[in-house]
Short mmCIF file of C-alpha atoms and ligand atoms in Angstrom, two decimals:
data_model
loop_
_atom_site.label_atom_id
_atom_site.label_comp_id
_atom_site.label_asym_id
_atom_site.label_seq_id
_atom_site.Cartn_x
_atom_site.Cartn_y
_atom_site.Cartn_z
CA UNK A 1 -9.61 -73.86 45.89
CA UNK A 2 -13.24 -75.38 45.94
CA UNK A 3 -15.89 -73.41 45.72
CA UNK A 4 -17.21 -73.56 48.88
CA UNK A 5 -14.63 -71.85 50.67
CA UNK A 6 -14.63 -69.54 47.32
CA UNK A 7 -17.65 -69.20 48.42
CA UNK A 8 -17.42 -68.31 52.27
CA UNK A 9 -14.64 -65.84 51.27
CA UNK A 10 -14.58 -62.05 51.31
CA UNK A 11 -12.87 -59.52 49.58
CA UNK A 12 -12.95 -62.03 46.25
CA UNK A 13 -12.34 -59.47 43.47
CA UNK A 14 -9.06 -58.00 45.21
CA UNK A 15 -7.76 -61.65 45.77
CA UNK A 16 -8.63 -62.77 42.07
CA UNK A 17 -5.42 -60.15 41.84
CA UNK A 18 -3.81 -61.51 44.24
CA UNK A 19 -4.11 -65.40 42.59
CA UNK A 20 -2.49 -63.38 39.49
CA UNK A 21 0.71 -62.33 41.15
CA UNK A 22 -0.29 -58.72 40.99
CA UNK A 23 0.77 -56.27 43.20
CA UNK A 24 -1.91 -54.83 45.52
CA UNK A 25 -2.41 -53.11 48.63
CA UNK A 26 -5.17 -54.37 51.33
CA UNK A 27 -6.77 -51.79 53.55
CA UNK A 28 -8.15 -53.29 56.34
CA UNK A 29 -11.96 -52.39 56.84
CA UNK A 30 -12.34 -54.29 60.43
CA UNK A 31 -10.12 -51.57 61.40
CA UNK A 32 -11.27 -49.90 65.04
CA UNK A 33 -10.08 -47.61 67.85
CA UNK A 34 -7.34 -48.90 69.39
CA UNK A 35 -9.22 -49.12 72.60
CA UNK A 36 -11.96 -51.06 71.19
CA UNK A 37 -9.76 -53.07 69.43
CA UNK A 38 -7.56 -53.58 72.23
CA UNK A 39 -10.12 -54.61 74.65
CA UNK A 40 -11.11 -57.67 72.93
CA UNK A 41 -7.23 -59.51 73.24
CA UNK A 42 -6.92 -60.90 76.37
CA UNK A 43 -3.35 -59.86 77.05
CA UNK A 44 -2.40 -56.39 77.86
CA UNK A 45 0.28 -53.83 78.49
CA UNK A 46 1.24 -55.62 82.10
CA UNK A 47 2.17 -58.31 80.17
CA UNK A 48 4.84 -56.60 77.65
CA UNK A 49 5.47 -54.73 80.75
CA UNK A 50 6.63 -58.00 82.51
CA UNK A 51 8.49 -58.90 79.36
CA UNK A 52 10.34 -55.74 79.77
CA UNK A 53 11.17 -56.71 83.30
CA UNK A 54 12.19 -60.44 82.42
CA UNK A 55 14.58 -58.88 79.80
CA UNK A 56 16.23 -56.21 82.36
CA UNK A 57 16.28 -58.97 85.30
CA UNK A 58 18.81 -61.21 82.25
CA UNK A 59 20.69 -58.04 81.10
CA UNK A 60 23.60 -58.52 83.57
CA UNK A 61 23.59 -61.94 81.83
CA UNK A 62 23.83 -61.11 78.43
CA UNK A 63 26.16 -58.24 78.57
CA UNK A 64 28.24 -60.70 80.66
CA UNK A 65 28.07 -63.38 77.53
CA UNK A 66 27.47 -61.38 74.59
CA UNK A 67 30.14 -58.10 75.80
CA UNK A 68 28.86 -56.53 71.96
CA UNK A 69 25.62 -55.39 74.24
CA UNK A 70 27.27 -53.36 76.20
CA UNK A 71 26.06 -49.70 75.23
CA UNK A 72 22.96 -50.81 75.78
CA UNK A 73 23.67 -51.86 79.53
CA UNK A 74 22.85 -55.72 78.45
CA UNK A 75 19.54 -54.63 76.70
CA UNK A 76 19.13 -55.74 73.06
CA UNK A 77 17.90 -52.94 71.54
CA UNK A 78 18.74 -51.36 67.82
CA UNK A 79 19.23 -47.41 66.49
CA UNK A 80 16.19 -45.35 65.04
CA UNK A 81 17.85 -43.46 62.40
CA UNK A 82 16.71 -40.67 60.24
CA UNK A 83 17.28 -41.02 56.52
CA UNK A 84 16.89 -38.10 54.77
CA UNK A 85 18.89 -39.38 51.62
CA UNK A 86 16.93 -42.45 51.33
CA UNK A 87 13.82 -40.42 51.59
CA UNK A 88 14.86 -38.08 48.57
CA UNK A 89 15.92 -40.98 46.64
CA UNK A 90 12.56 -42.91 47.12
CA UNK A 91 10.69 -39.87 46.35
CA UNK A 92 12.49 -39.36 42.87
CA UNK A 93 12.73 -43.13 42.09
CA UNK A 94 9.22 -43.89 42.26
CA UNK A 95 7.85 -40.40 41.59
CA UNK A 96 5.89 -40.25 45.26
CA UNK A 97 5.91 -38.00 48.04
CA UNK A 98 6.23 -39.26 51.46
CA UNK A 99 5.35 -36.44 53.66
CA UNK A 100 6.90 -35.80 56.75
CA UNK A 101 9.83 -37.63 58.30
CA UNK A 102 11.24 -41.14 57.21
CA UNK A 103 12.92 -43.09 60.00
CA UNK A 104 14.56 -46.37 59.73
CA UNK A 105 14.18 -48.96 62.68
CA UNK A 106 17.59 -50.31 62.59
CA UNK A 107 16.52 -54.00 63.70
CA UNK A 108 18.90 -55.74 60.94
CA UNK A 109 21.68 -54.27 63.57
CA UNK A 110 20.26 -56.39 66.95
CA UNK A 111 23.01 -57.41 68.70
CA UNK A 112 23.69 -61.19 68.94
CA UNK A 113 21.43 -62.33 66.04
CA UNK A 114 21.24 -59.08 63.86
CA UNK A 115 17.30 -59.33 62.91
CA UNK A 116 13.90 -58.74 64.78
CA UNK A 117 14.08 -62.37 66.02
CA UNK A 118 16.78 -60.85 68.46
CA UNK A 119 13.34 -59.79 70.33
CA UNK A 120 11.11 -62.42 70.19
CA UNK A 121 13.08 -65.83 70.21
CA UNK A 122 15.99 -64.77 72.24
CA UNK A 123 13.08 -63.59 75.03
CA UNK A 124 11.75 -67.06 74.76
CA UNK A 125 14.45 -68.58 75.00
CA UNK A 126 15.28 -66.61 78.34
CA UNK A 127 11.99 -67.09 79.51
CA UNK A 128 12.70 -71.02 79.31
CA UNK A 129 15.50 -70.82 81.22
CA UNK A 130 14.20 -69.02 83.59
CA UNK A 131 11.58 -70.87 84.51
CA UNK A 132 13.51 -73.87 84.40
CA UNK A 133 15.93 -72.30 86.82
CA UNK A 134 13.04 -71.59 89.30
CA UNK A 135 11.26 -74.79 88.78
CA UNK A 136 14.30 -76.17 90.05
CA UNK A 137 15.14 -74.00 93.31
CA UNK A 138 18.71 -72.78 91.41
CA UNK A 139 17.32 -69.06 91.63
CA UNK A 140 15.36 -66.48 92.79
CA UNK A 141 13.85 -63.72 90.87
CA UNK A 142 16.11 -61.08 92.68
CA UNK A 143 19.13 -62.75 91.41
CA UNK A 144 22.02 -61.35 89.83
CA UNK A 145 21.34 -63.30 86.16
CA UNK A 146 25.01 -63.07 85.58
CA UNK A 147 24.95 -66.77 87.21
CA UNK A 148 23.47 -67.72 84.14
CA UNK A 149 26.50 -67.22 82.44
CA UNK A 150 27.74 -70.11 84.99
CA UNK A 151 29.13 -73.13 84.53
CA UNK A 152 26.80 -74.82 87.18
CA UNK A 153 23.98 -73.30 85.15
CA UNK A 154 25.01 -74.91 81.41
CA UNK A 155 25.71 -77.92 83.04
CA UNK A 156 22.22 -77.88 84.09
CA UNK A 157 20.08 -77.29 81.00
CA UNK A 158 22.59 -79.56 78.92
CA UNK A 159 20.17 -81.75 80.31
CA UNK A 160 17.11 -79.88 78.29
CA UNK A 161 16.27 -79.96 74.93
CA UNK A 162 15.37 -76.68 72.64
CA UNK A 163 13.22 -77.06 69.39
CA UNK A 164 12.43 -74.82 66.76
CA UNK A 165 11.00 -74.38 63.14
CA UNK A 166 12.17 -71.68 60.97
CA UNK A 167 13.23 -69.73 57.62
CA UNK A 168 16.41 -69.08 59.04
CA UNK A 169 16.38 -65.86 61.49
CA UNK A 170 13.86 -67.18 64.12
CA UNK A 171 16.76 -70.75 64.22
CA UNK A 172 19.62 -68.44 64.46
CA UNK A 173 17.76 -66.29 67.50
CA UNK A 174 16.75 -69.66 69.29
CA UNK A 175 20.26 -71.76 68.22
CA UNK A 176 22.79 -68.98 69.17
CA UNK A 177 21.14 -68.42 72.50
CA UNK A 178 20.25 -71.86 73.80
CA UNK A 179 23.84 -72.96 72.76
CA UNK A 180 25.16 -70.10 74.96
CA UNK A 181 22.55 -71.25 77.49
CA UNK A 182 24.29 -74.84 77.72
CA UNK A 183 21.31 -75.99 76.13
CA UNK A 184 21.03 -79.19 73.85
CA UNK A 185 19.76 -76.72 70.74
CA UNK A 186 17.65 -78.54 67.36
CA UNK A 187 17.07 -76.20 64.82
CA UNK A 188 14.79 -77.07 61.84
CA UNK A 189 15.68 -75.11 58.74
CA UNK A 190 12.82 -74.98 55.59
CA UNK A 191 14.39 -74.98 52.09
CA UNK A 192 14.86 -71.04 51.81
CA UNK A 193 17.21 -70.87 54.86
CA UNK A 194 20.50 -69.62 53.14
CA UNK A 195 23.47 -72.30 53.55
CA UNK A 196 25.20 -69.14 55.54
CA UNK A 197 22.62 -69.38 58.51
CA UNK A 198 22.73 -73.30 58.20
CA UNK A 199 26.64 -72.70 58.57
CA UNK A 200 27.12 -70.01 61.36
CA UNK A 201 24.40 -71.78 63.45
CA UNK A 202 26.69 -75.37 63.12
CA UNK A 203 29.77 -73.53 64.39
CA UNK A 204 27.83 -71.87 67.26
CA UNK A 205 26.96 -75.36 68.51
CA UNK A 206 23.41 -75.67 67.20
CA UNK A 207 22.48 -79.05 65.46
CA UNK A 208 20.17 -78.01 62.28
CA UNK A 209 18.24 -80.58 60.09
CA UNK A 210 17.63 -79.81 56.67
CA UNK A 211 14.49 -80.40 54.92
CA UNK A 212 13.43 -80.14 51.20
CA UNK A 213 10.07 -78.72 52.38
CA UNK A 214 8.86 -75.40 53.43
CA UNK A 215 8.76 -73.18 56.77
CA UNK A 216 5.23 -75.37 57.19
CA UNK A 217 6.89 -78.79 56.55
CA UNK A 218 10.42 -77.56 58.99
CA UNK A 219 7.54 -76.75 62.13
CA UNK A 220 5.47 -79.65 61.88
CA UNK A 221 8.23 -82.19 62.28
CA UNK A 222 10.00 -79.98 65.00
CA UNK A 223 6.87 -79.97 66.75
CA UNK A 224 6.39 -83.57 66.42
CA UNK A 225 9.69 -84.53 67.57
CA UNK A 226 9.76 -82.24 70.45
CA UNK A 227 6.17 -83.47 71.75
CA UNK A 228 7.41 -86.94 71.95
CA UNK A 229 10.60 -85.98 74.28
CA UNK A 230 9.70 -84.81 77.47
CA UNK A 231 13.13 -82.68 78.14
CA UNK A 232 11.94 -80.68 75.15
CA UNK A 233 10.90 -77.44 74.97
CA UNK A 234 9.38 -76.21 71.05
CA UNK A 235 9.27 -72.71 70.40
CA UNK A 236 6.08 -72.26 68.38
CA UNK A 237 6.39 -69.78 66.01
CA UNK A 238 2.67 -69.50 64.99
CA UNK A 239 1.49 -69.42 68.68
CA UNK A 240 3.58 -68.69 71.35
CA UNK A 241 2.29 -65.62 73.20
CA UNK A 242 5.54 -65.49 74.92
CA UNK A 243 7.48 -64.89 71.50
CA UNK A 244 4.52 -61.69 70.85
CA UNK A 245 5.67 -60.14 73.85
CA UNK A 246 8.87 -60.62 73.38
CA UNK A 247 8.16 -58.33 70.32
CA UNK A 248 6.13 -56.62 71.41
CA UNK A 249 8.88 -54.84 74.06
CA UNK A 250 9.76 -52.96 71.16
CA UNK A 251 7.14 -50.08 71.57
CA UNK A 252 8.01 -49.41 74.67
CA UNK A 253 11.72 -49.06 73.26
CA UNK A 254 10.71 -46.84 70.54
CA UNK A 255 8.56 -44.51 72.58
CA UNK A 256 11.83 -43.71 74.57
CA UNK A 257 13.80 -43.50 71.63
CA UNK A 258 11.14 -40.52 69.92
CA UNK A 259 11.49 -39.36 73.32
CA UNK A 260 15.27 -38.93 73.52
CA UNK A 261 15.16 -37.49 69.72
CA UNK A 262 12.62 -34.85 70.93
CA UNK A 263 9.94 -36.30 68.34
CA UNK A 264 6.20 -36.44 69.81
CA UNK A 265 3.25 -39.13 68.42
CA UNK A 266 0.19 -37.45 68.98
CA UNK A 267 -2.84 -36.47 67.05
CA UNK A 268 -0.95 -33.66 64.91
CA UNK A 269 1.75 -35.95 64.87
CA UNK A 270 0.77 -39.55 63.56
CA UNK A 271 2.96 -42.49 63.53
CA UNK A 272 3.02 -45.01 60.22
CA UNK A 273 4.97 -47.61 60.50
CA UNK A 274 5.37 -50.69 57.65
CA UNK A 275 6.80 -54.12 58.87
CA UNK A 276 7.47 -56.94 56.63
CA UNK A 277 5.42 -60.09 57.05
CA UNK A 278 6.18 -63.77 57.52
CA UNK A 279 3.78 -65.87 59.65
CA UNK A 280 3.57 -62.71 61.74
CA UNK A 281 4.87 -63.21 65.12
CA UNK A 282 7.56 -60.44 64.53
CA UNK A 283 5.20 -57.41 63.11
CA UNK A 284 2.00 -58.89 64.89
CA UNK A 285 3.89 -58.49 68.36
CA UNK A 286 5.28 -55.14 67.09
CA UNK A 287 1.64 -53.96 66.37
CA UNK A 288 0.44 -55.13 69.46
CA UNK A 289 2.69 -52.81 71.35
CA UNK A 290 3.04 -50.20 69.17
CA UNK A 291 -0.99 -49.81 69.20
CA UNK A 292 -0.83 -50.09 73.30
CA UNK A 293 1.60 -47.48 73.62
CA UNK A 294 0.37 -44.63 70.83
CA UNK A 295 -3.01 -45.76 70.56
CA UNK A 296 -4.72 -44.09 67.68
CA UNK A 297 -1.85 -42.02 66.97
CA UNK A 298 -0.14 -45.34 65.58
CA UNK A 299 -0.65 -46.45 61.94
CA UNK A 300 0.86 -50.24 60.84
CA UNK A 301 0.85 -51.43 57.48
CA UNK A 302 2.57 -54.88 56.67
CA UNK A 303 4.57 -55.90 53.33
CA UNK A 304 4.09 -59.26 51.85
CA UNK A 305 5.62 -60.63 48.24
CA UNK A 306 3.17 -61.00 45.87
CA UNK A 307 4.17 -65.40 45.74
CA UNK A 308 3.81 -65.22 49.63
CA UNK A 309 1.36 -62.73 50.97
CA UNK A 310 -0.19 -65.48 53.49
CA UNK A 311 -1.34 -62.82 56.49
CA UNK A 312 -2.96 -60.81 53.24
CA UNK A 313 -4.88 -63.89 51.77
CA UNK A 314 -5.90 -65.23 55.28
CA UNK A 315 -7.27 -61.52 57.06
CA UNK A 316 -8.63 -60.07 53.32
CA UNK A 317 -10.11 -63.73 52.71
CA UNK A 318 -11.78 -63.25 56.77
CA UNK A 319 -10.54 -67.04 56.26
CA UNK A 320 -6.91 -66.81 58.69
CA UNK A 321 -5.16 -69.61 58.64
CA UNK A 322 -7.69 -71.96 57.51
CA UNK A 323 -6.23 -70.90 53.74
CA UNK A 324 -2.87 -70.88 52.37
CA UNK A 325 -0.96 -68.82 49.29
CA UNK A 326 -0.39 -72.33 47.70
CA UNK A 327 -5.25 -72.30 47.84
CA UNK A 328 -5.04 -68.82 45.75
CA UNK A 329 -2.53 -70.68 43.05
CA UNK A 330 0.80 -68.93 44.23
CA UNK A 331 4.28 -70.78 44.91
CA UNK A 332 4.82 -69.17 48.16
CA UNK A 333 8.37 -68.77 47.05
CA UNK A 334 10.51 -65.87 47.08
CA UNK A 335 13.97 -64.53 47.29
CA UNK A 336 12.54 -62.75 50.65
CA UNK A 337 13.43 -65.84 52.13
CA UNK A 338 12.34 -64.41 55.63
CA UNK A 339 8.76 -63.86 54.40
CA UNK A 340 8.92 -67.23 52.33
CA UNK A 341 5.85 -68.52 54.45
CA UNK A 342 2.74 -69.94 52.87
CA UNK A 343 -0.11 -70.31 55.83
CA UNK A 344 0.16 -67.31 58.48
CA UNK A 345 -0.24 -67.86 62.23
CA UNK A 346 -3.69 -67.66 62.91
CA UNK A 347 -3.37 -66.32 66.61
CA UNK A 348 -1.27 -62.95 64.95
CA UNK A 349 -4.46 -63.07 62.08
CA UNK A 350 -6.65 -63.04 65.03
CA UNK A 351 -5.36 -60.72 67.55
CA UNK A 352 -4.85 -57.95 64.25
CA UNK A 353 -8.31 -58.34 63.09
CA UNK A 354 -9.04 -54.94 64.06
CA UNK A 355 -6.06 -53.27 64.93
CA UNK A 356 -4.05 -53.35 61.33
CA UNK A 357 -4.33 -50.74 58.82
CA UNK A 358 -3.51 -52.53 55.90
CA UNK A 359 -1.07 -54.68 53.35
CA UNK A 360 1.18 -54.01 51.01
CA UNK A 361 2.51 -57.12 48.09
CA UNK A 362 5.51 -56.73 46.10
CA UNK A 363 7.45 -58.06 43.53
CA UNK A 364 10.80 -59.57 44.01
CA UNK A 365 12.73 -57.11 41.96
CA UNK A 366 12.12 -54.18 44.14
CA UNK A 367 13.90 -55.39 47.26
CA UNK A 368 17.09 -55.45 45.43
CA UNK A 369 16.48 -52.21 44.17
CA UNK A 370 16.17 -50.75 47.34
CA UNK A 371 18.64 -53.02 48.89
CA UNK A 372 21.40 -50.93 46.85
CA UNK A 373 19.24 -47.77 47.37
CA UNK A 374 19.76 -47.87 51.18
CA UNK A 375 23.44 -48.79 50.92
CA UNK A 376 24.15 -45.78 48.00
CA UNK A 377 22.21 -43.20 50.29
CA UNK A 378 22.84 -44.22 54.01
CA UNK A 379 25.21 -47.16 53.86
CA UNK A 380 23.13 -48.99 55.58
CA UNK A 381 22.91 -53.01 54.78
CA UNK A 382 19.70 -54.91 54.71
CA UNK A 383 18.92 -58.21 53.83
CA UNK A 384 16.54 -58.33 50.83
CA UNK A 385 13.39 -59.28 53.10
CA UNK A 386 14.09 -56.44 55.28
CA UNK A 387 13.74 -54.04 52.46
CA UNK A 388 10.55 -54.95 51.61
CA UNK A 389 9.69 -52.12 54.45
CA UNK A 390 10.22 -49.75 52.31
CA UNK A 391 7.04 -50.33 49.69
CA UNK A 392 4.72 -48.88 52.21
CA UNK A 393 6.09 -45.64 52.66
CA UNK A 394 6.55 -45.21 48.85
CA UNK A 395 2.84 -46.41 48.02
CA UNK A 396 1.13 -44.77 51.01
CA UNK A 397 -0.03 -41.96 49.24
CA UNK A 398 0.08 -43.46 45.77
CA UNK A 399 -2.39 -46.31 46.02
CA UNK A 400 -6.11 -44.56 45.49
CA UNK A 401 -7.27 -46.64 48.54
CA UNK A 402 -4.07 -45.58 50.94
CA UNK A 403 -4.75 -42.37 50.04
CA UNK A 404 -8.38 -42.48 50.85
CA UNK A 405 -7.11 -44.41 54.47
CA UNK A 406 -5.31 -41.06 54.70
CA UNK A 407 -8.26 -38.71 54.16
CA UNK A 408 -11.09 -40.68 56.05
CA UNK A 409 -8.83 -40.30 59.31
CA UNK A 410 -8.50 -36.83 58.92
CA UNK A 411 -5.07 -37.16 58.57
CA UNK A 412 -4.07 -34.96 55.24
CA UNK A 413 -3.04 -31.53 56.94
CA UNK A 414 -0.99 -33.72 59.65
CA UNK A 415 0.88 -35.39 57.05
CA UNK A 416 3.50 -33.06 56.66
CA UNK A 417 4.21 -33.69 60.76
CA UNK A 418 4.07 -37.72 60.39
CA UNK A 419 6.92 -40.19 61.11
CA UNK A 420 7.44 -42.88 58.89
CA UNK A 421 9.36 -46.04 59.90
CA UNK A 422 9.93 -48.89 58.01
CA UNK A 423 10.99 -51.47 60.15
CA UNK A 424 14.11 -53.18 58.76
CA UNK A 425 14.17 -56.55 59.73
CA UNK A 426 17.64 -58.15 59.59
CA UNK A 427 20.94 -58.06 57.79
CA UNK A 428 23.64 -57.33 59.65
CA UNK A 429 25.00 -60.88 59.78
CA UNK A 430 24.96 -61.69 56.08
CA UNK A 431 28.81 -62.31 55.03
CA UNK A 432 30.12 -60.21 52.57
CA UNK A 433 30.73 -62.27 49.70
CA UNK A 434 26.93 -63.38 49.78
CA UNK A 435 26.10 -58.81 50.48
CA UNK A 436 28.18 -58.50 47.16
CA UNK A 437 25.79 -61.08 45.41
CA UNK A 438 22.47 -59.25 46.43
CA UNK A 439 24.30 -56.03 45.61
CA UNK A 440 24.69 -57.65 42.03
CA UNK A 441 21.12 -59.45 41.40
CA UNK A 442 18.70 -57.47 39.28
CA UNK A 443 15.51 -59.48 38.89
CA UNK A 444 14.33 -56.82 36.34
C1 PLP B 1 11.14 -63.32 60.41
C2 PLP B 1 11.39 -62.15 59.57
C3 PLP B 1 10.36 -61.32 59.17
C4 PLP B 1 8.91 -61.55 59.48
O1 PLP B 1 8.62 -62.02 60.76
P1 PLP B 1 7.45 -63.10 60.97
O2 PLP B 1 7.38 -63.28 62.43
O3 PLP B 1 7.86 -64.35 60.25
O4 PLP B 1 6.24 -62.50 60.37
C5 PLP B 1 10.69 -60.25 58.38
N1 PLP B 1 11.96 -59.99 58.01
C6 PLP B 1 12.98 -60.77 58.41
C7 PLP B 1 14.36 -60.44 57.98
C8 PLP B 1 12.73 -61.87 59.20
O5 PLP B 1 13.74 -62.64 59.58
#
């Protein structure tokens, strides 16, 4: 890095760690009220509201073309589970207390795509077609969707082109519903995308181009080659507000679920929730709705591999996505191929300014670790980037700086009352012979 962005950069001695691989945790000192925080993003809870709609107007749809959806009425939604076993066998594994309750967000187990993506991309996708189908007088909004399931309706956006960037979860969100769609689907895979994703997305009927490069590299020629074809659409990762919301429905699901369970979020209650970070579409839109619908009451802490941390270097550094992993010396490669992302979006950077609590980084090793802890306790499979989530609840109260998070809200008699969720990000699609090989890697 030169020195005068060393220079314009803050938080310089905690970075210095972070440009040595170490494992750190960022707490977040822009942090305000959710109201004040909230009041300075210029979208709001009518518009995740709206995405709720959109997604209930299309669930005659999917439940007609994906029939897998159909205890959730044609809604894509995933189980909150509690896992006590887990929780013991965190607490004696890496000699920490997590007080309270530890939930799982079961988001590896989305229907259709089986990872958070499920949210975001297949709403954007949805969106697209929508509008399309208005643009062109084939529909009104009161509709039954189900016609989208049509032939009339695939013939029609064969005619439309879909474009998208990705690690491999955000391609498999977009390719397996725009193929379903009838659309003419281009997915752009980085060089972490497993061969698996590459695979399954072929047979679905996506096309997917293969490049040596990184998740940076895979975008910029996707965008580049959608721009220049005017029947294409490119979902934009980094920026697309309609991919947030899509995410950022999820609150809205959880509060209903904690509902249902009988479990409150309140002040003598408080919510902490850790969500594993890529660019940050995913856990920024998360965030965002998770901080409109519990407020105060909501803490979110993201995980990031120490090669990869990008959303760490670019809020810590006040810098966003003006800096990269690859400026503080790192690879930006990881077997959390899902958080293998070396610049992070700098709308998410922007719109979490003050509303994040903090990061987490971690080594490779442990997600292995606590791959096979999850599956020994709960049986429960996650992909290895999904169980990043589970640093944050073991470090919470470990880290001298977490701790003092803790104190300074006046939240250390609550803590026995708080709900923890890690939010596990994908796995149920991951074929067994390659589960077997995670189950067998040890790093360390
Ligand atoms: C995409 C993804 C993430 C992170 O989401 P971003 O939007 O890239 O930040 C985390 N875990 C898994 C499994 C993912 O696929």
């Amino acid at each position: 890095m030169n020195q005068e962005l060393w220079n314009q950069i803050h938080c310089k001695d905690l970075l210095k760690k972070v440009s040595n691989g170490k494992e750190v945790v960022w707490v977040n000192e822009n942090l305000e009220t959710a109201q004040s925080a909230l009041s300075k993003i210029d979208i709001s809870l009518k518009d995740i509201d709206d995405a709720e709609a959109r997604l209930a107007r299309f669930a005659p749809f999917i439940l007609k073309s994906f029939p897998e959806t159909a205890g959730e009425k044609g809604l894509i939604e995933s189980p909150l589970t509690e896992i006590r076993k887990m929780k013991a066998q965190l607490e004696g594994e890496y000699k920490t207390t997590i007080p309270g309750r530890l939930f799982l967000k079961q988001d590896s187990h989305l229907a259709i795509s089986g990872s958070v993506k499920a949210r975001g991309g297949i709403y954007e996708v949805l969106k697209h077609a929508e509008d399309l189908a208005l643009e062109h007088g084939m529909l009104k909004e009161e509709d039954d969707y189900s016609i989208f399931a049509s032939d009339g309706f695939k013939k029609f956006f064969s005619q439309f082109k879909i474009q998208v960037g990705s690690t491999g979860n955000l391609g498999m969100s977009i390719g397996i519903m725009s193929a379903v769609l009838g659309f003419h689907v281009i997915v752009h895979m980085s060089a972490d995308a497993k061969q698996w994703k590459k695979d399954l997305l072929r047979k679905r009927g996506a096309e997917v181009i293969e490049y040596d490069d990184d998740y940076s590299k895979a975008v910029e020629v996707g965008r580049k080659n959608s721009d220049a074809d005017p029947t294409s659409y490119f979902v934009d990762d980094e920026n697309s507000v309609t991919l947030f919301l899509g995410y950022a429905v999820a609150a809205k699901r959880i509060k209903a679920q904690f509902d249902a369970q009988g479990i409150v979020i309140d002040e003598e209650h408080p919510l902490f929730v850790y969500i594993p970070c890529g660019v940050g579409g995913a856990p920024g839109g998360v965030t965002f709705g998770l901080k409109q619908i519990f407020g105060d009451n909501v803490h979110v802490f993201y995980e990031e591999p120490t090669q990869a941390p990008c959303m760490l270097v670019g809020m810590a550094s006040g810098m966003q996505n003006k800096v990269s992993v690859q400026d503080f010396g790192l690879t930006g490669q990881t077997h959390a191929d899902g958080l293998a992302v070396g610049r992070a979006s700098g709308f998410v950077g922007g719109v979490m300014t003050h509303l994040l609590s903090g990061i987490f980084t971690l080594e490779d090793y442990h997600i292995y670790d606590l791959m096979r802890d999850i599956v020994n306790t709960e049986d429960i499979f996650l992909e290895p980037s999904a169980c990043a989530s589970f640093w944050g609840p073991i470090q919470l109260m470990k880290y001298p700086s977490t701790k003092d998070y803790v104190e300074k809200m006046g939240l250390l008699p609550k803590m026995k009352n708080a709900i923890h969720v890690p939010w596990a990000t994908g796995g149920s699609l991951v074929p067994q012979e390659i589960r077997d090989e995670y189950m067998h890697t040890h790093l360390k």
